[in-house]
JSON list of C-alpha atoms in Angstrom, two decimals:
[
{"chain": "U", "resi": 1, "resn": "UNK", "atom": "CA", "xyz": [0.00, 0.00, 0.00]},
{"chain": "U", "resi": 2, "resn": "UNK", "atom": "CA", "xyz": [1.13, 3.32, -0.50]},
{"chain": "U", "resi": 3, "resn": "UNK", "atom": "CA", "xyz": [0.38, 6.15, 2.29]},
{"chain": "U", "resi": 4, "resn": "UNK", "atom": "CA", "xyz": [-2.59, 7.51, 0.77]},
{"chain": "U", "resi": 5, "resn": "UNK", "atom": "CA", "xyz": [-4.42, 3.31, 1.26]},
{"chain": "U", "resi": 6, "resn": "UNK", "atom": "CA", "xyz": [-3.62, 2.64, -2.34]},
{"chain": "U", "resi": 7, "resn": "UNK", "atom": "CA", "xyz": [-2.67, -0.21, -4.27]},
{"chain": "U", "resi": 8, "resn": "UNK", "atom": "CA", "xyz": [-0.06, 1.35, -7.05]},
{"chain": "U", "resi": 9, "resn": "UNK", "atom": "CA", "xyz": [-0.31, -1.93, -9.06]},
{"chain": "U", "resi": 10, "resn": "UNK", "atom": "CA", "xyz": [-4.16, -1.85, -9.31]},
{"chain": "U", "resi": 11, "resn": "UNK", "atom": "CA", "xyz": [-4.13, 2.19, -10.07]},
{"chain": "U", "resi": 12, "resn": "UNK", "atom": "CA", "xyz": [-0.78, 1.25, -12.78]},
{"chain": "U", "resi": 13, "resn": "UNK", "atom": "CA", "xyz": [-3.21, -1.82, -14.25]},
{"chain": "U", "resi": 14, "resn": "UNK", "atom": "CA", "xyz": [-6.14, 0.59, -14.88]},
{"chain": "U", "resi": 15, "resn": "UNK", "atom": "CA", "xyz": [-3.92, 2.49, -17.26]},
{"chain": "U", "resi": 16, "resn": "UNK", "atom": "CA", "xyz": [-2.81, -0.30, -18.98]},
{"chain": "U", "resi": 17, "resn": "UNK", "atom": "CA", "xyz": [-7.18, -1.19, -19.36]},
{"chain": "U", "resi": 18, "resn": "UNK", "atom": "CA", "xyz": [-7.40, 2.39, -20.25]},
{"chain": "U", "resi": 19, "resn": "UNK", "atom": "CA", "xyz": [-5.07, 2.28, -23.08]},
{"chain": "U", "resi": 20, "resn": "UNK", "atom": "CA", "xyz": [-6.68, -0.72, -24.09]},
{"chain": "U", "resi": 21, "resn": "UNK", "atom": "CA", "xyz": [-8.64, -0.65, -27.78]},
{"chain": "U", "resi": 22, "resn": "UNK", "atom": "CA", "xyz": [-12.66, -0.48, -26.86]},
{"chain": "U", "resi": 23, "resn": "UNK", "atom": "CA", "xyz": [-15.24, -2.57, -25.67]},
{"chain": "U", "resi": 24, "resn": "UNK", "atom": "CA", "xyz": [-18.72, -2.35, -24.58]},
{"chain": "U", "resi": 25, "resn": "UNK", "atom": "CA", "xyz": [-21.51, -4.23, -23.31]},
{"chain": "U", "resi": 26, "resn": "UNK", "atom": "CA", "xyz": [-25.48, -3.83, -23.52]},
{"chain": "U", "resi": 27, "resn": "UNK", "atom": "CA", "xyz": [-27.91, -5.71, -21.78]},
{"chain": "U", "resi": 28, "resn": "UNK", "atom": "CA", "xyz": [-31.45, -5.88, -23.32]},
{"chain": "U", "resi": 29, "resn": "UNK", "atom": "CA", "xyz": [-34.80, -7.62, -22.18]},
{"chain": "U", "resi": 30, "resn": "UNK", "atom": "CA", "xyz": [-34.14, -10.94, -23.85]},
{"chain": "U", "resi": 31, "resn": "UNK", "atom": "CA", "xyz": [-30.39, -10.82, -24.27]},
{"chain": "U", "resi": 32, "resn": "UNK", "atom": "CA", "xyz": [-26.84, -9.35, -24.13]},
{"chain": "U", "resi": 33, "resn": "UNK", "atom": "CA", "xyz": [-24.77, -7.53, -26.75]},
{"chain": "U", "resi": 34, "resn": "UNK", "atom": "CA", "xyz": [-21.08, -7.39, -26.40]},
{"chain": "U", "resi": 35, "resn": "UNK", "atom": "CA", "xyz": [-19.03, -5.39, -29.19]},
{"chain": "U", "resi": 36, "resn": "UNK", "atom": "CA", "xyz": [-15.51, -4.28, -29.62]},
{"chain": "U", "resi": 37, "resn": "UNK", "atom": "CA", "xyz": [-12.84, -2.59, -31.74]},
{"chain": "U", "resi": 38, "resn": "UNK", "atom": "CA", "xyz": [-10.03, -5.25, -33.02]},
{"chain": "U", "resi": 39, "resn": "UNK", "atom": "CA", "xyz": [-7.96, -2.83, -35.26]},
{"chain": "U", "resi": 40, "resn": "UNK", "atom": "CA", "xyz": [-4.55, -4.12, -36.69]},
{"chain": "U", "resi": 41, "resn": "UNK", "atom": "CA", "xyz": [-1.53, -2.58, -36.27]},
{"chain": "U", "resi": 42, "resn": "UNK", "atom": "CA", "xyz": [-0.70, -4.06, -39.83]},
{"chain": "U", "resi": 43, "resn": "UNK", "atom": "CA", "xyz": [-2.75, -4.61, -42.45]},
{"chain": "U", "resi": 44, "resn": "UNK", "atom": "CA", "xyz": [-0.62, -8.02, -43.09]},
{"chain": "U", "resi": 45, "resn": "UNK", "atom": "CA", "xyz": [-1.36, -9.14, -39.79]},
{"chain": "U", "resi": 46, "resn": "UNK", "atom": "CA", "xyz": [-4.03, -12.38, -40.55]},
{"chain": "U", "resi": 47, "resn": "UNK", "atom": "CA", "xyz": [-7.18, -10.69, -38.65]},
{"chain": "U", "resi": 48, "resn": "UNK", "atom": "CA", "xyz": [-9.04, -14.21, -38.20]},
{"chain": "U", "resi": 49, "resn": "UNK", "atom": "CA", "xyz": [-6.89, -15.29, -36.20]},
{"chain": "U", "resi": 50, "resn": "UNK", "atom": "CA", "xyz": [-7.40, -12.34, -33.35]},
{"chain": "U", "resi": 51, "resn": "UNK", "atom": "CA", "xyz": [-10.37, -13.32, -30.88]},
{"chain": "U", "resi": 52, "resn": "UNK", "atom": "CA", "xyz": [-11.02, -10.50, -28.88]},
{"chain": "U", "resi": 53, "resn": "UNK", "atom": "CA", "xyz": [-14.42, -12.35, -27.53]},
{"chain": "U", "resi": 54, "resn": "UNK", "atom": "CA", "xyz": [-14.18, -15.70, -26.30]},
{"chain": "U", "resi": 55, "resn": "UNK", "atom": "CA", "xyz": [-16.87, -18.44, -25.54]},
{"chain": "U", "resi": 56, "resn": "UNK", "atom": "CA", "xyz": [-16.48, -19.59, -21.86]},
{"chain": "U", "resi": 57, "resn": "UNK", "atom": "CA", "xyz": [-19.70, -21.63, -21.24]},
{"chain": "U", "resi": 58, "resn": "UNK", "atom": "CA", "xyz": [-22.32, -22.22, -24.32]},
{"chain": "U", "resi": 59, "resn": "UNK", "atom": "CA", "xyz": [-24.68, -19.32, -22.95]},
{"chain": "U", "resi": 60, "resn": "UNK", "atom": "CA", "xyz": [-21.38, -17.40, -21.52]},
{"chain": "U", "resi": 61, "resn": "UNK", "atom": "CA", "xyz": [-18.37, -15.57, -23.28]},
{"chain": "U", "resi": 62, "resn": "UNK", "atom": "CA", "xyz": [-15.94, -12.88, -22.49]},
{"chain": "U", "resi": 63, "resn": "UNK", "atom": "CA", "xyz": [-14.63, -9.63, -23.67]},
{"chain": "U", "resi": 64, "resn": "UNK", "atom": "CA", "xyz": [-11.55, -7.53, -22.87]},
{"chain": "U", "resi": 65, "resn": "UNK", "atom": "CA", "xyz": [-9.71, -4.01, -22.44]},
{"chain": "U", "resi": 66, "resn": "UNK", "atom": "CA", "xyz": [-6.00, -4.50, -21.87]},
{"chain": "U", "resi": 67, "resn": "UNK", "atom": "CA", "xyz": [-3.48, -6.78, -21.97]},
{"chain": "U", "resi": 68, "resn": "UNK", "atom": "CA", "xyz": [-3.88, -9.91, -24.33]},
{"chain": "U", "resi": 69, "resn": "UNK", "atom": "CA", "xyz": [-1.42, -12.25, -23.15]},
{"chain": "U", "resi": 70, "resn": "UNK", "atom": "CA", "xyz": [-3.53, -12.03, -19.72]},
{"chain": "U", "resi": 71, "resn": "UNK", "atom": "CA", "xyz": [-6.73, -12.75, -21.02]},
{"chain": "U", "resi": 72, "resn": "UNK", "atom": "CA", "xyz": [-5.79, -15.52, -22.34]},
{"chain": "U", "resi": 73, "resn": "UNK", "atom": "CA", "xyz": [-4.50, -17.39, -18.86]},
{"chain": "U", "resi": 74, "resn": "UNK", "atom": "CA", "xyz": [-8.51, -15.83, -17.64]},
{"chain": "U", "resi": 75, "resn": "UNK", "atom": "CA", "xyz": [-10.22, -17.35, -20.56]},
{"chain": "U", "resi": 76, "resn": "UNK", "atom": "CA", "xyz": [-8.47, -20.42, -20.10]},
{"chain": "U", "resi": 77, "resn": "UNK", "atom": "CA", "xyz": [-9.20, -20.39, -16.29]},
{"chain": "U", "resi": 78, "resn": "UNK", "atom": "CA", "xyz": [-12.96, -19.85, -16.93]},
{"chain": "U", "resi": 79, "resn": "UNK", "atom": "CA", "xyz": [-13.22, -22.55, -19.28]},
{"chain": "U", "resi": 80, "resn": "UNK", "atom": "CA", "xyz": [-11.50, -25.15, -16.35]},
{"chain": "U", "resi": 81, "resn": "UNK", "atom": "CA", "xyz": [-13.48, -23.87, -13.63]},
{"chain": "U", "resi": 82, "resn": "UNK", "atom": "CA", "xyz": [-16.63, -24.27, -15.68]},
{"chain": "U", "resi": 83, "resn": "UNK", "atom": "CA", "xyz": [-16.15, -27.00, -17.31]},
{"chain": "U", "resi": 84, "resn": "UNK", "atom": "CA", "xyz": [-15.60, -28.59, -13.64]},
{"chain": "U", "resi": 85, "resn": "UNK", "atom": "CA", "xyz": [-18.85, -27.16, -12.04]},
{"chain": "U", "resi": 86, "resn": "UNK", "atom": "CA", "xyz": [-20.59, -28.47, -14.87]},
{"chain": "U", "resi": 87, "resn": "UNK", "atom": "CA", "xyz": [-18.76, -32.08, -13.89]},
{"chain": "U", "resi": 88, "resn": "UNK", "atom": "CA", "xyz": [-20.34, -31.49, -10.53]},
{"chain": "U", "resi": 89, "resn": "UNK", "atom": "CA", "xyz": [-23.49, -30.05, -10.94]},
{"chain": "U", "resi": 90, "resn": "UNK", "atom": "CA", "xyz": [-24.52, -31.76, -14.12]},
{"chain": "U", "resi": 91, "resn": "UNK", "atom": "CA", "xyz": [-25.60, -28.02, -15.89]},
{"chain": "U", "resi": 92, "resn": "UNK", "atom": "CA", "xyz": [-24.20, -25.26, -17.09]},
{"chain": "U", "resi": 93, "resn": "UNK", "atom": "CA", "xyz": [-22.24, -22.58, -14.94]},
{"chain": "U", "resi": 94, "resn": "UNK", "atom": "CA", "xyz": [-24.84, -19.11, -14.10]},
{"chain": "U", "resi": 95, "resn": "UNK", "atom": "CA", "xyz": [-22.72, -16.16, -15.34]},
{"chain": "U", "resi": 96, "resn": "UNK", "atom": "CA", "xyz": [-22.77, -14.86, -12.03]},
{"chain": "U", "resi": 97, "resn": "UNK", "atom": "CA", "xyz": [-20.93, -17.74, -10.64]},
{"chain": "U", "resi": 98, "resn": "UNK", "atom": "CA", "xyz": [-18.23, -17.89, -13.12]},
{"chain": "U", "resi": 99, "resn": "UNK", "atom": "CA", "xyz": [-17.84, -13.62, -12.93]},
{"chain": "U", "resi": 100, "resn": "UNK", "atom": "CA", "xyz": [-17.33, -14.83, -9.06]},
{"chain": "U", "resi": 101, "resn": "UNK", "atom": "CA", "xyz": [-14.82, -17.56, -9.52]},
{"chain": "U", "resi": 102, "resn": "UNK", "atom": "CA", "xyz": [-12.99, -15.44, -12.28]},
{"chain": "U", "resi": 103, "resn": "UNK", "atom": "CA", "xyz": [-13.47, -12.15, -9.68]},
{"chain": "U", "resi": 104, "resn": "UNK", "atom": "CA", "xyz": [-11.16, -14.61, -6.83]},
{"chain": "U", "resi": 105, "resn": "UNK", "atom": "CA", "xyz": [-8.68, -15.18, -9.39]},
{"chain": "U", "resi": 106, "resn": "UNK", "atom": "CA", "xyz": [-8.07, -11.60, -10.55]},
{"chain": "U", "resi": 107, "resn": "UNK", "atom": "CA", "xyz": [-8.02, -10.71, -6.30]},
{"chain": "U", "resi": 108, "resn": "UNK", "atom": "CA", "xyz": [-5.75, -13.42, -5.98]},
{"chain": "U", "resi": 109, "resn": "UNK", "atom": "CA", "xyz": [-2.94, -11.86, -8.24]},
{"chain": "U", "resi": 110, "resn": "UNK", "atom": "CA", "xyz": [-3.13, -8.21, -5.93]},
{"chain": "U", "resi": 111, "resn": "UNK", "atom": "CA", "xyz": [-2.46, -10.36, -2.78]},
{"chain": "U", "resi": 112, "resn": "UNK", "atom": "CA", "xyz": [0.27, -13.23, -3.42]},
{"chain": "U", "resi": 113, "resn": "UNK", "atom": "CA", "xyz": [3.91, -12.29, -3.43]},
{"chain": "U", "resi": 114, "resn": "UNK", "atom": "CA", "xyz": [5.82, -12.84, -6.94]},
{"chain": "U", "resi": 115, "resn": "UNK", "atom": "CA", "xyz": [2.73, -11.56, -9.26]},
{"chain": "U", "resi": 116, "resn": "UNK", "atom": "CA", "xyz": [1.55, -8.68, -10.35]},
{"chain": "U", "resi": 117, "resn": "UNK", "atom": "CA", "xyz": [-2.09, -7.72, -11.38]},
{"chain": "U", "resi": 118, "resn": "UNK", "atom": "CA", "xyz": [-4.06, -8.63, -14.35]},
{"chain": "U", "resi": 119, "resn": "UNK", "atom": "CA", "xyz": [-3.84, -6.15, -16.77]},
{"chain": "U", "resi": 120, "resn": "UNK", "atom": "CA", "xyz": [-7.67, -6.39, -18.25]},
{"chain": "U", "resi": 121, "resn": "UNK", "atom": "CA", "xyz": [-10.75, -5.32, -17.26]},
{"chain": "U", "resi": 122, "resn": "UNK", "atom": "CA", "xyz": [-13.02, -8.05, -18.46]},
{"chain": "U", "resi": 123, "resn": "UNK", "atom": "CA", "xyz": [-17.17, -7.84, -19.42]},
{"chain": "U", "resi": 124, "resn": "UNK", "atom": "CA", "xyz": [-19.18, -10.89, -19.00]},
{"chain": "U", "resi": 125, "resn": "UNK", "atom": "CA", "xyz": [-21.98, -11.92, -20.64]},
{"chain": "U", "resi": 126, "resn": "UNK", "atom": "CA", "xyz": [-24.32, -14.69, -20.16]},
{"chain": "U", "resi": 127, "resn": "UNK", "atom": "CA", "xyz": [-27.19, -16.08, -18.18]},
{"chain": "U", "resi": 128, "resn": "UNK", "atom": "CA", "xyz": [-28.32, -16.33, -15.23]},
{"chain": "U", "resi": 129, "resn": "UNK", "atom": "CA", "xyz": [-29.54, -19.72, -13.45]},
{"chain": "U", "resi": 130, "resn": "UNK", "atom": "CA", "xyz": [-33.31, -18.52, -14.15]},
{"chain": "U", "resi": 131, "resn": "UNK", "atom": "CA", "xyz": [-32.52, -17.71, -17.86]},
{"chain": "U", "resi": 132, "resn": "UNK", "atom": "CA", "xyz": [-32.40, -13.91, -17.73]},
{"chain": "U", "resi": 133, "resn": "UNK", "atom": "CA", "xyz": [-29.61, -12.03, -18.94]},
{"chain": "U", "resi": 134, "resn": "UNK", "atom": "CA", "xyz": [-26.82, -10.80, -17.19]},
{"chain": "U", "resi": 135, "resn": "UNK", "atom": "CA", "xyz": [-23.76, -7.84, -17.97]},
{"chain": "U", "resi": 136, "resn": "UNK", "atom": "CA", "xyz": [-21.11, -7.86, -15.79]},
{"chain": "U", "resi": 137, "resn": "UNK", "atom": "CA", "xyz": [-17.70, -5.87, -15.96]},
{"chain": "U", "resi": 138, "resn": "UNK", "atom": "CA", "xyz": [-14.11, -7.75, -13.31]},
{"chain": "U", "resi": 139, "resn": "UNK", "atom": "CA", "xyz": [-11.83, -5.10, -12.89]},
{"chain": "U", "resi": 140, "resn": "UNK", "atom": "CA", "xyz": [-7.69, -5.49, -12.25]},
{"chain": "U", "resi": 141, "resn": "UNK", "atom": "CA", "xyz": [-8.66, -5.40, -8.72]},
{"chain": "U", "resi": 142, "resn": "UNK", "atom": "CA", "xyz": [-11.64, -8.37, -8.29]},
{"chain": "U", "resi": 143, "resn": "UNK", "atom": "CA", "xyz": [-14.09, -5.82, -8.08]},
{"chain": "U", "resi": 144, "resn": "UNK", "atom": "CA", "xyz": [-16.91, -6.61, -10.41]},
{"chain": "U", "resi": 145, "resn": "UNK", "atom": "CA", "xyz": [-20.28, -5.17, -10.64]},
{"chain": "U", "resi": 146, "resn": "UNK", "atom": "CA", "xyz": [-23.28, -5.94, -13.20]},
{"chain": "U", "resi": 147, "resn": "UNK", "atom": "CA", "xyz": [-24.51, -3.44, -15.66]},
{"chain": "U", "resi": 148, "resn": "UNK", "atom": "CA", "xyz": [-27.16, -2.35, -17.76]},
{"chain": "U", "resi": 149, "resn": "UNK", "atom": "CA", "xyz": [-24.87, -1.24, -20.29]},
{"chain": "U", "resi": 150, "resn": "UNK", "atom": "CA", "xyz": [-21.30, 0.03, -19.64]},
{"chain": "U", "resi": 151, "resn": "UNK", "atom": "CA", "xyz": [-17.71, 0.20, -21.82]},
{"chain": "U", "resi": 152, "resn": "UNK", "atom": "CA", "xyz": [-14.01, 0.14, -20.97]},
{"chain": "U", "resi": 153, "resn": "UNK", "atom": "CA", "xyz": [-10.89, 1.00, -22.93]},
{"chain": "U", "resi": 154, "resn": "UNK", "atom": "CA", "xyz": [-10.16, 4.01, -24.90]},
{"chain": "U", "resi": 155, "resn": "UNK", "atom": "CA", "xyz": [-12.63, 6.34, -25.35]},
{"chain": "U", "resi": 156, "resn": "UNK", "atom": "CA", "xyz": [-14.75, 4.86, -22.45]},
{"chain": "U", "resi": 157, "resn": "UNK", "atom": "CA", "xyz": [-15.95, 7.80, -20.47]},
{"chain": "U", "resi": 158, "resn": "UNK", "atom": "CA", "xyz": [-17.82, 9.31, -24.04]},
{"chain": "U", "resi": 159, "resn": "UNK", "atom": "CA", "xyz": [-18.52, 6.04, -24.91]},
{"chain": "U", "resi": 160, "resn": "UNK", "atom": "CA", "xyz": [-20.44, 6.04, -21.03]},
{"chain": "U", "resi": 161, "resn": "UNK", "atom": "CA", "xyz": [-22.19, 8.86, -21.72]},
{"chain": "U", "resi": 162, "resn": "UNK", "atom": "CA", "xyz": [-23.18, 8.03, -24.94]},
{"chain": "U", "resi": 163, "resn": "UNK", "atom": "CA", "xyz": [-25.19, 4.65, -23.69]},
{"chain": "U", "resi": 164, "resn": "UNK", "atom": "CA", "xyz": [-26.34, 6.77, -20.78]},
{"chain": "U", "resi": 165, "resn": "UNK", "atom": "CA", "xyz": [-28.30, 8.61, -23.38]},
{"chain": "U", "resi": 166, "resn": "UNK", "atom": "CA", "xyz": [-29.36, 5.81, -25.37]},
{"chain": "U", "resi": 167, "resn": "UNK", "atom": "CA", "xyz": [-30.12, 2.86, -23.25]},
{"chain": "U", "resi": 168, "resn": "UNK", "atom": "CA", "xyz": [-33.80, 2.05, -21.62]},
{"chain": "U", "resi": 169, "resn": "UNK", "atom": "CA", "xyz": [-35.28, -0.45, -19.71]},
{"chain": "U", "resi": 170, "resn": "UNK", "atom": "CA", "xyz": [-37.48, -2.02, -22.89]},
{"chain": "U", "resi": 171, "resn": "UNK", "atom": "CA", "xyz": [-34.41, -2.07, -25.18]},
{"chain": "U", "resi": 172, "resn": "UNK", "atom": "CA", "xyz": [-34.37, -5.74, -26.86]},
{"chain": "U", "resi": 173, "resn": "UNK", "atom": "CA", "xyz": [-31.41, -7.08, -28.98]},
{"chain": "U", "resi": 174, "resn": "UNK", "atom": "CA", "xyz": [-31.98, -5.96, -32.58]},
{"chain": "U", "resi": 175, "resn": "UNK", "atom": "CA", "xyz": [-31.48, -2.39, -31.02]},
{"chain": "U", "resi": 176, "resn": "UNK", "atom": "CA", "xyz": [-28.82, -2.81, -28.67]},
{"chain": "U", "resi": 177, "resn": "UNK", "atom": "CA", "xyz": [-27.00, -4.17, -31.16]},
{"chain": "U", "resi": 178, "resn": "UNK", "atom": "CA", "xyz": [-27.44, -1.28, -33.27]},
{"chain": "U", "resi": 179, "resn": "UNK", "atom": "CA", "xyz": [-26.55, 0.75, -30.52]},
{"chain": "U", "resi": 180, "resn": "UNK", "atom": "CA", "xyz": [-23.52, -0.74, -29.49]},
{"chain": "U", "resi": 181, "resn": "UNK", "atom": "CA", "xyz": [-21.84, -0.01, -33.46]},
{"chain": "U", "resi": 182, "resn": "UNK", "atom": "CA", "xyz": [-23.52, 3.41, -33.46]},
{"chain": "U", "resi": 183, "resn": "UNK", "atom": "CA", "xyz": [-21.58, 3.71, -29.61]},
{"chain": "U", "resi": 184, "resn": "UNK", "atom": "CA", "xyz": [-18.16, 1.97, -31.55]},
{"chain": "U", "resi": 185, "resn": "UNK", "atom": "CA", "xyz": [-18.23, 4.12, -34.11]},
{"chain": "U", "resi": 186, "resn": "UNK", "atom": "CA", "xyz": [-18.31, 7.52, -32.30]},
{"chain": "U", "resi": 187, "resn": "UNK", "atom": "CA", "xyz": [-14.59, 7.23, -31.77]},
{"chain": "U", "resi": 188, "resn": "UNK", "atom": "CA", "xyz": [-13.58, 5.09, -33.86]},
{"chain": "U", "resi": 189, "resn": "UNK", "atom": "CA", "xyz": [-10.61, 5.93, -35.45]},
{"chain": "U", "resi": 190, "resn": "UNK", "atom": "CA", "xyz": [-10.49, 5.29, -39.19]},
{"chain": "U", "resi": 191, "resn": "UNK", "atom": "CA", "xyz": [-13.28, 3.89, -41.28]},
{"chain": "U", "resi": 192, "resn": "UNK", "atom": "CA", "xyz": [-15.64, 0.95, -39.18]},
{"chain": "U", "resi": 193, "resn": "UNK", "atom": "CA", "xyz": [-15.70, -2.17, -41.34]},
{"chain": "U", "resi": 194, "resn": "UNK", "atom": "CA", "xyz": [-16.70, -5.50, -40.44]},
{"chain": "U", "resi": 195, "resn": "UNK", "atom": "CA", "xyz": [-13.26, -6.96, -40.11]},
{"chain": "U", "resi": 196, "resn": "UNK", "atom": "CA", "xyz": [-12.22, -4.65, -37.55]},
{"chain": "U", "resi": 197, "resn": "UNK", "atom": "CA", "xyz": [-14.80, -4.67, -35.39]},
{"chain": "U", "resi": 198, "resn": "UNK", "atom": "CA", "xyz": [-15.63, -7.96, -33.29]},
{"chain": "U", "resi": 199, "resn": "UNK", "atom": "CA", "xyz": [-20.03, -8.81, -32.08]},
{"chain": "U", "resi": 200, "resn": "UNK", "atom": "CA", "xyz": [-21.22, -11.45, -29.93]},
{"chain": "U", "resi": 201, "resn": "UNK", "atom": "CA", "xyz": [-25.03, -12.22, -28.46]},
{"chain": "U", "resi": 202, "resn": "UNK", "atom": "CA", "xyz": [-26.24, -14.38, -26.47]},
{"chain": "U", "resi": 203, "resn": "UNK", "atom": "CA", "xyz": [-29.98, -14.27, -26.41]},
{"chain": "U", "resi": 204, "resn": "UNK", "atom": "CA", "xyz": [-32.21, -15.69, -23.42]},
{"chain": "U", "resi": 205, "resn": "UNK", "atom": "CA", "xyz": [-33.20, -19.08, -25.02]},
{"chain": "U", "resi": 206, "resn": "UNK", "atom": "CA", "xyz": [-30.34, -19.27, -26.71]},
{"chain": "U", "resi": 207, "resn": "UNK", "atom": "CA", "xyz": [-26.52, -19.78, -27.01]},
{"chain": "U", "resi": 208, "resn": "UNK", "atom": "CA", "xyz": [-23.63, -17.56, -26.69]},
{"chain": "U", "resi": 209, "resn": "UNK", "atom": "CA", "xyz": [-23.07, -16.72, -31.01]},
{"chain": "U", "resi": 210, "resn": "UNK", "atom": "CA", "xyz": [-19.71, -14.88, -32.09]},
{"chain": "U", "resi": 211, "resn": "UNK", "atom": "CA", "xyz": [-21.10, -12.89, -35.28]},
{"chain": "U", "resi": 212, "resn": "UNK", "atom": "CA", "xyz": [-19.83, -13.42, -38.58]},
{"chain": "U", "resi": 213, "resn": "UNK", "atom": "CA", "xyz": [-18.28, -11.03, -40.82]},
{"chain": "U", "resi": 214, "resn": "UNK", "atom": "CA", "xyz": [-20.62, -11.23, -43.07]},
{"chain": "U", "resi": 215, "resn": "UNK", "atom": "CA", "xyz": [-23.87, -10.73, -40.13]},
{"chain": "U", "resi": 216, "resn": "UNK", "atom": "CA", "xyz": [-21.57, -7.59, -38.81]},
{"chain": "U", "resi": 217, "resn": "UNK", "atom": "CA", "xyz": [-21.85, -6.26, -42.33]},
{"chain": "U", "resi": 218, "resn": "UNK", "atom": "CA", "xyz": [-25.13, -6.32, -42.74]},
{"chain": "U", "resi": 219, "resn": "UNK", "atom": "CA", "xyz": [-25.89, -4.60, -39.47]},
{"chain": "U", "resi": 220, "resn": "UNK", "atom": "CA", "xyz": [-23.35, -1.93, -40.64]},
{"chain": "U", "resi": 221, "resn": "UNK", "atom": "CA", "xyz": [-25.63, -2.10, -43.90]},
{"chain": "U", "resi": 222, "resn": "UNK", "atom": "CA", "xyz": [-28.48, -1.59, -42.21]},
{"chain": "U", "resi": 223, "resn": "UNK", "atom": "CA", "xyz": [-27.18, 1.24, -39.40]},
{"chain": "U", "resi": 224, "resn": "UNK", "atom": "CA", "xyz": [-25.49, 3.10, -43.21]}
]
C-alpha cells in the first residue's frame, strides 16, 4: 500500500485497461450484446486469427480491455473452472458464478507475493440460473459489478455517456445491437468495417453466437 491506502499496481493496471482498444456491453430484455474494436496494427497481420471475444460456457463468453497475453491465462481459467462445475453439478455454470470464480482469481494476483495484477478489465456476458440475462464488468482489482450497459478502454468515459443517453429499460437485442456499433463508431478511429470490429449475443433461449463477418456487415448495412 502506498500512504494515501492505495494499491499502485491496481491504479498502474487501470492504465494499462485504459489504453486498451474499446469494448462495450449492452444488456437488453431478452439478451446481451457485447461489441468491440479489433484494429490491426498491420494490415498483413491475418485478422481471423485475433479473438477479442471468447466463448467460456455455451450461454457465456468474455470480452476484454487490456493486456492480451492475460486474457488468455482468464479465458483459459474460466473454461477449467466451468467446465468442472458443470462435472459437478450436471448443468451449465450461471454467469454470475463464473464472474465470481474469475473475480477470486483476478483478487488473488493483488495479494500473493511474486505476481503482479491482471492487466484487463473483463465484461461478462451470459445467463443467469433462471434464464435472464446478465452484464457484468471484473476489474484489475476483483471488483466486479453488473450493468445495464457500460464500456471500458479508450474512449470509455464518451462512450459512457453516450449509452447513458441511449439505453432504456425495454431495449431488446436488434437495437442494442445497433446501438452498441452506433456507440463503436463515435470514436472510432479510421473507417468501421466488419473486419475490424468484433459482435457477440447471447440471447435468453439461446446460445452464446460470435457474429460473422458477413452478419456484422449487414448490421453496418443496415445502421449506413
Amino acid at each position: 500500500f502506498s500512504r494515501t491506502g492505495k494499491l499502485l499496481q491496481i491504479e498502474y493496471a487501470l492504465n494499462a485497461v485504459a489504453n486498451g482498444k474499446t469494448a462495450l456491453g449492452i444488456c437488453a430484455v431478452d439478451g446481451v450484446v457485447l461489441a468491440t474494436d479489433k484494429k490491426m496494427p498491420s494490415v498483413l497481420v491475418d485478422s481471423e486469427q485475433v479473438h477479442k471475444i471468447e466463448e467460456i460456457t455455451p450461454t457465456t463468453g468474455f470480452c476484454y480491455a487490456g493486456v492480451g497475453p492475460d486474457y488468455r491465462v482468464l479465458v483459459k481459467r474460466g473454461r477449467k473452472s466451468s467446465q468442472a462445475y458443470s462435472r459437478i453439478y450436471g448443468e451449465t455454470q450461471p454467469v454470475g458464478q463464473l464472474v465470481k470464480s474469475t473475480a477470486g482469481t483476478m483478487q488473488e494476483y493483488t495479494q500473493r507475493g511474486g505476481v503482479r495484477p491482471f492487466g484487463v478489465s473483463l465484461l461478462v456476458a451470459g445467463l443467469q440460473g433462471d434464464g435472464t440475462p446478465g452484464l457484468y464488468q471484473v476489474d484489475p482489482s476483483g471488483a466486479y459489478f453488473g450493468w445495464k450497459a457500460t464500456a471500458i478502454g479508450k474512449n470509455y468515459v464518451s462512450a459512457k455517456n453516450f449509452l447513458e443517453k441511449r439505453w432504456n429499460e425495454d431495449m431488446e437485442l436488434e437495437d442494442a445491437i445497433h446501438t452498441a456499433l452506433l456507440t463503436l463508431r463515435e470514436g472510432f478511429e479510421g473507417e468501421m468495417t466488419a473486419d475490424n470490429i468484433q459482435v457477440a449475443t447471447v440471447r435468453k433461449d439461446g446460445k452464446f453466437v460470435v457474429l460473422t463477418p458477413q452478419q456484422i456487415q449487414d448490421y453496418l448495412d443496415e445502421a449506413n
